[in-house]
JSON list of C-alpha atoms in Angstrom, two decimals:
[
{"chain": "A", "resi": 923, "resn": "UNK", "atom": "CA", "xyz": [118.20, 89.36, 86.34]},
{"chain": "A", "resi": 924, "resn": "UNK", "atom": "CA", "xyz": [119.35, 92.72, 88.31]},
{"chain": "A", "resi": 925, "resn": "UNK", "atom": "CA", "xyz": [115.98, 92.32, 90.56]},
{"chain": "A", "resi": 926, "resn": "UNK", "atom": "CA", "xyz": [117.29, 88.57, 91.19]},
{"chain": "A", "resi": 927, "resn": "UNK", "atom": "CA", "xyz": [120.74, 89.40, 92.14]},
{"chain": "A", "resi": 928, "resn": "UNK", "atom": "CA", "xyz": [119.55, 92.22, 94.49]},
{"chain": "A", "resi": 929, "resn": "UNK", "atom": "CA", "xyz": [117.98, 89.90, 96.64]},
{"chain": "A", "resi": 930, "resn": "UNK", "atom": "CA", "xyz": [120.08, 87.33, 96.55]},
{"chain": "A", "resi": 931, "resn": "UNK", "atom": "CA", "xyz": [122.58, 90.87, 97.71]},
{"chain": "A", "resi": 932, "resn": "UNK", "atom": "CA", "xyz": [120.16, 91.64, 100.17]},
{"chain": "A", "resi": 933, "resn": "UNK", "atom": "CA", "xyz": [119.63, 87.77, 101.56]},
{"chain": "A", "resi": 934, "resn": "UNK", "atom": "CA", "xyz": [123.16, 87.92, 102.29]},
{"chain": "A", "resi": 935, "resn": "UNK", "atom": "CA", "xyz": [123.84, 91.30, 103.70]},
{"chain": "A", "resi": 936, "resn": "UNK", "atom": "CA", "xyz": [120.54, 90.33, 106.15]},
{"chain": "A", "resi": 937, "resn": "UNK", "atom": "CA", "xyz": [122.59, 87.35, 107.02]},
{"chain": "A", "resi": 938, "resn": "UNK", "atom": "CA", "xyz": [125.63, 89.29, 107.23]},
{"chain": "A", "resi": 939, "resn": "UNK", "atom": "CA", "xyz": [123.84, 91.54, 109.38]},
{"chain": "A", "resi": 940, "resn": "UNK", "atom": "CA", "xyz": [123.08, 89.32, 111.74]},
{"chain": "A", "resi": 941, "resn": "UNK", "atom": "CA", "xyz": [126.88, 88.30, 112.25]},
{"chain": "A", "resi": 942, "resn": "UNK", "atom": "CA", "xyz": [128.94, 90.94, 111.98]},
{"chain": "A", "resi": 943, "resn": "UNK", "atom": "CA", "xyz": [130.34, 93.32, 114.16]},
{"chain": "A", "resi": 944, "resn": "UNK", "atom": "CA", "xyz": [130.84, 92.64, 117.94]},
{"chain": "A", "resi": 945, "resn": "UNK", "atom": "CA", "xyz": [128.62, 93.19, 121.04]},
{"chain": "A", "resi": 946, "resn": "UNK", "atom": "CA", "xyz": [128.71, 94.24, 124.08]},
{"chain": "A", "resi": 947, "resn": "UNK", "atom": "CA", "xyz": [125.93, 94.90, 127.29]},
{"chain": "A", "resi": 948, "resn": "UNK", "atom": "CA", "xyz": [125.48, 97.32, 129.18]},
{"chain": "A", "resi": 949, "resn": "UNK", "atom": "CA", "xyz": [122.82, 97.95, 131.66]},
{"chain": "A", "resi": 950, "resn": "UNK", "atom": "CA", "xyz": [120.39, 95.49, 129.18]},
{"chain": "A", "resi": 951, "resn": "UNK", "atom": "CA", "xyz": [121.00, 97.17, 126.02]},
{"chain": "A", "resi": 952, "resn": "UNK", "atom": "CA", "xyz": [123.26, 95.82, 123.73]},
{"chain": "A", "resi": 953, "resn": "UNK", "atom": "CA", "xyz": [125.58, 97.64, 121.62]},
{"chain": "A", "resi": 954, "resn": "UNK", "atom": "CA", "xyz": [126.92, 96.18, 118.05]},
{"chain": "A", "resi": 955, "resn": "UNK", "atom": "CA", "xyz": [130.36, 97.87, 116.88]},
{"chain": "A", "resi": 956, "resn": "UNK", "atom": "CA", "xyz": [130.87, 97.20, 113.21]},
{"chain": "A", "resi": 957, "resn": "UNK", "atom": "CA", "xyz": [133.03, 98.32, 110.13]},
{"chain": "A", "resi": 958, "resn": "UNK", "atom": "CA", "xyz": [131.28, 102.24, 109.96]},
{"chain": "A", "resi": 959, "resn": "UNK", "atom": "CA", "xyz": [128.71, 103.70, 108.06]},
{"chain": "A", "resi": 960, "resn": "UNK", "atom": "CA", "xyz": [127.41, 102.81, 104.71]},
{"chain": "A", "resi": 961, "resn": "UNK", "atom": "CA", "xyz": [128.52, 105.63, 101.89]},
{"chain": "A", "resi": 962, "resn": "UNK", "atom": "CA", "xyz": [127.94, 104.20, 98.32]},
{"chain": "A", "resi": 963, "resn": "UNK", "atom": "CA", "xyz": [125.27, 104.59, 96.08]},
{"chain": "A", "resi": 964, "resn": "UNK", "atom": "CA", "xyz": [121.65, 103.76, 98.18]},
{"chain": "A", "resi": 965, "resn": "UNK", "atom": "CA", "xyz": [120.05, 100.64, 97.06]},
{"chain": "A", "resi": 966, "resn": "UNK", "atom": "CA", "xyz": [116.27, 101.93, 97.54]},
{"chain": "A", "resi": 967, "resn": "UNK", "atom": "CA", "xyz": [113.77, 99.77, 98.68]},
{"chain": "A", "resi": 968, "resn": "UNK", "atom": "CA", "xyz": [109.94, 100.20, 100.00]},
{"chain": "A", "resi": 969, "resn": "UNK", "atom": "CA", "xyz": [107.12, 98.69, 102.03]},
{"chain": "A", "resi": 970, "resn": "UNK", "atom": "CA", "xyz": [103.35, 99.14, 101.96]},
{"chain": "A", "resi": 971, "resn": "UNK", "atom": "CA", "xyz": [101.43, 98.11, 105.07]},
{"chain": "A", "resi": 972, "resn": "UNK", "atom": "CA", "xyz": [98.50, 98.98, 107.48]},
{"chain": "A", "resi": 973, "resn": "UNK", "atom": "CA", "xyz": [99.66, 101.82, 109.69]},
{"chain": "A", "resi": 974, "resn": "UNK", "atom": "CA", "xyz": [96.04, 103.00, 110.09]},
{"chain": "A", "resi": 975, "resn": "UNK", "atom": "CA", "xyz": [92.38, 101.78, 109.88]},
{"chain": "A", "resi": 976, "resn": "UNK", "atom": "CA", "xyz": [91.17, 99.23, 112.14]},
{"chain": "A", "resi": 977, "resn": "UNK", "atom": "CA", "xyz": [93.65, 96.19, 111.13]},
{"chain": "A", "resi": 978, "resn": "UNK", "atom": "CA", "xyz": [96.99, 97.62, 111.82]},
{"chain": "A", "resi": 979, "resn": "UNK", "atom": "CA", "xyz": [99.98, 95.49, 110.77]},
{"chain": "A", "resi": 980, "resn": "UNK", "atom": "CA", "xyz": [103.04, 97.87, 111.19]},
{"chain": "A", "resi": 981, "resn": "UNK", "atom": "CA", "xyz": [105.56, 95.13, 112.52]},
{"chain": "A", "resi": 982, "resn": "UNK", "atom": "CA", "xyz": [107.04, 93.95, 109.80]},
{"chain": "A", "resi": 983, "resn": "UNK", "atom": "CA", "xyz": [107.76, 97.45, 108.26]},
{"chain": "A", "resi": 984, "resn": "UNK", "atom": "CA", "xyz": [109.24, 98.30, 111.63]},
{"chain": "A", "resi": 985, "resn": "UNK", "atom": "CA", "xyz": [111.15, 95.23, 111.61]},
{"chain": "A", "resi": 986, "resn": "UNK", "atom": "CA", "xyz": [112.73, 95.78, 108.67]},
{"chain": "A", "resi": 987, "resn": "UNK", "atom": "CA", "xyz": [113.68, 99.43, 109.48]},
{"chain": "A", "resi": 988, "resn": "UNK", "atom": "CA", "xyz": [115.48, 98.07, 111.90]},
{"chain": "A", "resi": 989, "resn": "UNK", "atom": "CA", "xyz": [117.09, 95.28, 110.58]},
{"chain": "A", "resi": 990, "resn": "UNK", "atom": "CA", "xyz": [118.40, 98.19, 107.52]},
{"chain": "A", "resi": 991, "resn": "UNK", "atom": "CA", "xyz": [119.35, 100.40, 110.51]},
{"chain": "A", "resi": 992, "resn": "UNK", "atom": "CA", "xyz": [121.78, 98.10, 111.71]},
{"chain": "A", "resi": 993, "resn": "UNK", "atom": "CA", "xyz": [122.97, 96.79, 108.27]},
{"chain": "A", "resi": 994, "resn": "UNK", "atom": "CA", "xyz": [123.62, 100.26, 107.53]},
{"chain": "A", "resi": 995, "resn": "UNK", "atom": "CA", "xyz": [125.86, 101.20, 110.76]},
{"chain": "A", "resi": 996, "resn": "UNK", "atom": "CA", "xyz": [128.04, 97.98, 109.54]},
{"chain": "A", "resi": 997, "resn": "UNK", "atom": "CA", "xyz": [128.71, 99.21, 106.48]},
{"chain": "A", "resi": 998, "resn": "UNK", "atom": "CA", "xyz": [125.50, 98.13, 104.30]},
{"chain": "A", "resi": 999, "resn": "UNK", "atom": "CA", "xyz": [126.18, 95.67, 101.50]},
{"chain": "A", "resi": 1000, "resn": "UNK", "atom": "CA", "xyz": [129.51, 96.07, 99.93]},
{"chain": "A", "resi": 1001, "resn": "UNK", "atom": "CA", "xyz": [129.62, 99.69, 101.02]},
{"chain": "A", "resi": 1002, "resn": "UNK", "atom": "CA", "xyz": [125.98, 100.49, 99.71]},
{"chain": "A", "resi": 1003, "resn": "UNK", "atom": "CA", "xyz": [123.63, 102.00, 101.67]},
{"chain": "A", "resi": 1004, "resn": "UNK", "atom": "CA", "xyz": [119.56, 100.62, 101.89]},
{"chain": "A", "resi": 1005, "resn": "UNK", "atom": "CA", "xyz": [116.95, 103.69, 101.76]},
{"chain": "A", "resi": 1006, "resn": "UNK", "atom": "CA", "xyz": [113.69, 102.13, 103.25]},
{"chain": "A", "resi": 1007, "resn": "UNK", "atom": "CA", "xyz": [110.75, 103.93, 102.80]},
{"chain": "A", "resi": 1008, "resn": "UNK", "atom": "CA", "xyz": [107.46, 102.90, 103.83]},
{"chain": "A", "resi": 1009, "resn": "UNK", "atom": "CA", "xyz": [104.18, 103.40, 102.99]},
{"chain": "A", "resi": 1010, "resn": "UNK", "atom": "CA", "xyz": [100.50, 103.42, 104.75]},
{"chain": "A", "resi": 1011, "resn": "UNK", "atom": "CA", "xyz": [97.74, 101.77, 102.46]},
{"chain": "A", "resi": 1012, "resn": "UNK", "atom": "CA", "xyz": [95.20, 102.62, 105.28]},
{"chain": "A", "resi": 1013, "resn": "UNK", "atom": "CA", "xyz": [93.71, 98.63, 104.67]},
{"chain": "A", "resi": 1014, "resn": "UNK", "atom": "CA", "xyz": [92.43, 99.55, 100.97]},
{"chain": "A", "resi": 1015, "resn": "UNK", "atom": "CA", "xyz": [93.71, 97.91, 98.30]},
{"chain": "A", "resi": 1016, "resn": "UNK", "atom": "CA", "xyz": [93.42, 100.79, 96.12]},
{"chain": "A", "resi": 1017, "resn": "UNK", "atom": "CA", "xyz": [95.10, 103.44, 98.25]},
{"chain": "A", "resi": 1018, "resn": "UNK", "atom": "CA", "xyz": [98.12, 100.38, 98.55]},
{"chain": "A", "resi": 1019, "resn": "UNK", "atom": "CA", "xyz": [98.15, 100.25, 94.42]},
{"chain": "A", "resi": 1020, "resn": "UNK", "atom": "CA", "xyz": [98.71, 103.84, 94.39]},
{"chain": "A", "resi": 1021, "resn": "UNK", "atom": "CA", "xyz": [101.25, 103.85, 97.23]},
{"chain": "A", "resi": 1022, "resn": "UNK", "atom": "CA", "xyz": [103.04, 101.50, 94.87]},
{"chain": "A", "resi": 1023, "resn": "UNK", "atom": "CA", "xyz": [103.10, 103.86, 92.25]},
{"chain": "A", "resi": 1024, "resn": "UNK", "atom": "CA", "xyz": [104.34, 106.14, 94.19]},
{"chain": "A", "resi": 1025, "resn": "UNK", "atom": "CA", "xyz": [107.38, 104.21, 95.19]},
{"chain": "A", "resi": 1026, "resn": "UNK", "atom": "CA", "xyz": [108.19, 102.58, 91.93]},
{"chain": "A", "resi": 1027, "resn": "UNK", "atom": "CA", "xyz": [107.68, 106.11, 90.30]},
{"chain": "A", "resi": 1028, "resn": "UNK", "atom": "CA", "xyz": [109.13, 108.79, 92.83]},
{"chain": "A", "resi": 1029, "resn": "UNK", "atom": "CA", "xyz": [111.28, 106.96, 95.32]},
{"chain": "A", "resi": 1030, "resn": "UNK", "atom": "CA", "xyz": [112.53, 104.59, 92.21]},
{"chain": "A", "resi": 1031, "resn": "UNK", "atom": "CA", "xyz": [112.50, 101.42, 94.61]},
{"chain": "A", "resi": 1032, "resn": "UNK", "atom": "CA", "xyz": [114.51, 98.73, 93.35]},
{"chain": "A", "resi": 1033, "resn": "UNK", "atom": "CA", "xyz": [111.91, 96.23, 95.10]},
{"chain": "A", "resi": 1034, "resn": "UNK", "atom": "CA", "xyz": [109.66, 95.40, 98.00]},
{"chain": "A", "resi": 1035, "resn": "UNK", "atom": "CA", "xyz": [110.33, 94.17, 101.42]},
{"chain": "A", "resi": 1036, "resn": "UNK", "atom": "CA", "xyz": [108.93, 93.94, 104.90]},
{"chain": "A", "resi": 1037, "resn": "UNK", "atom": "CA", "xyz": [105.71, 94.88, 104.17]},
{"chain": "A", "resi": 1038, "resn": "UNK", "atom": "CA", "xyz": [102.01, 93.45, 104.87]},
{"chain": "A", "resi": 1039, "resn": "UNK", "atom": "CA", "xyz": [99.95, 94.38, 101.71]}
]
């Protein structure tokens, strides 16, 4: 049930994301303003993907750094923080399963996003 309502938290604070705050250009950047940094307890999430080998797939993982960036400079969701970490599986599936591992067991991950494994 917590896992459930996390990403339904998430979903919305993604969504959220994508509204709030104001912008502004300037000399083709764009700026977003929002309600500060995020302070409360980190929700901790993780991502396993192809960073090296010959099949690299590192957009989505980037992707979602960003996206948490931003979410995180408007105040995260409902004051809370996301840790990202991210993790290179190097295209084997058994270097990925212990990358898991290693998320769910030292970075404590509350679940998985943005990856491509």
């Amino acid at each position: 049930m917590f896992r459930k309502a996390l990403t339904v938290a998430i979903m919305a604070g993604l969504a959220m994301a994508g509204c709030s705050g104001s912008s502004t250009s300037s000399g083709g950047t764009t700026a977003t303003t929002g309600t500060g940094e995020a302070t409360g307890t980190p929700i901790v999430l993780g991502a396993i993907s192809t960073n090296s080998g010959t099949n690299i797939l590192p957009q989505a993982m980037k992707a979602a750094e960003a996206v948490f960036g931003r979410l995180n400079h408007n105040g995260g969701i409902n004051g809370h923080p996301v840790d990202y970490f991210m993790e290179d599986d190097g295209g084997d599936p058994a270097q990925a399963a212990v990358a898991a591992k290693r998320l769910v067991e030292e970075r404590k991950v509350a679940g998985f996003v943005g990856g491509g494994s």
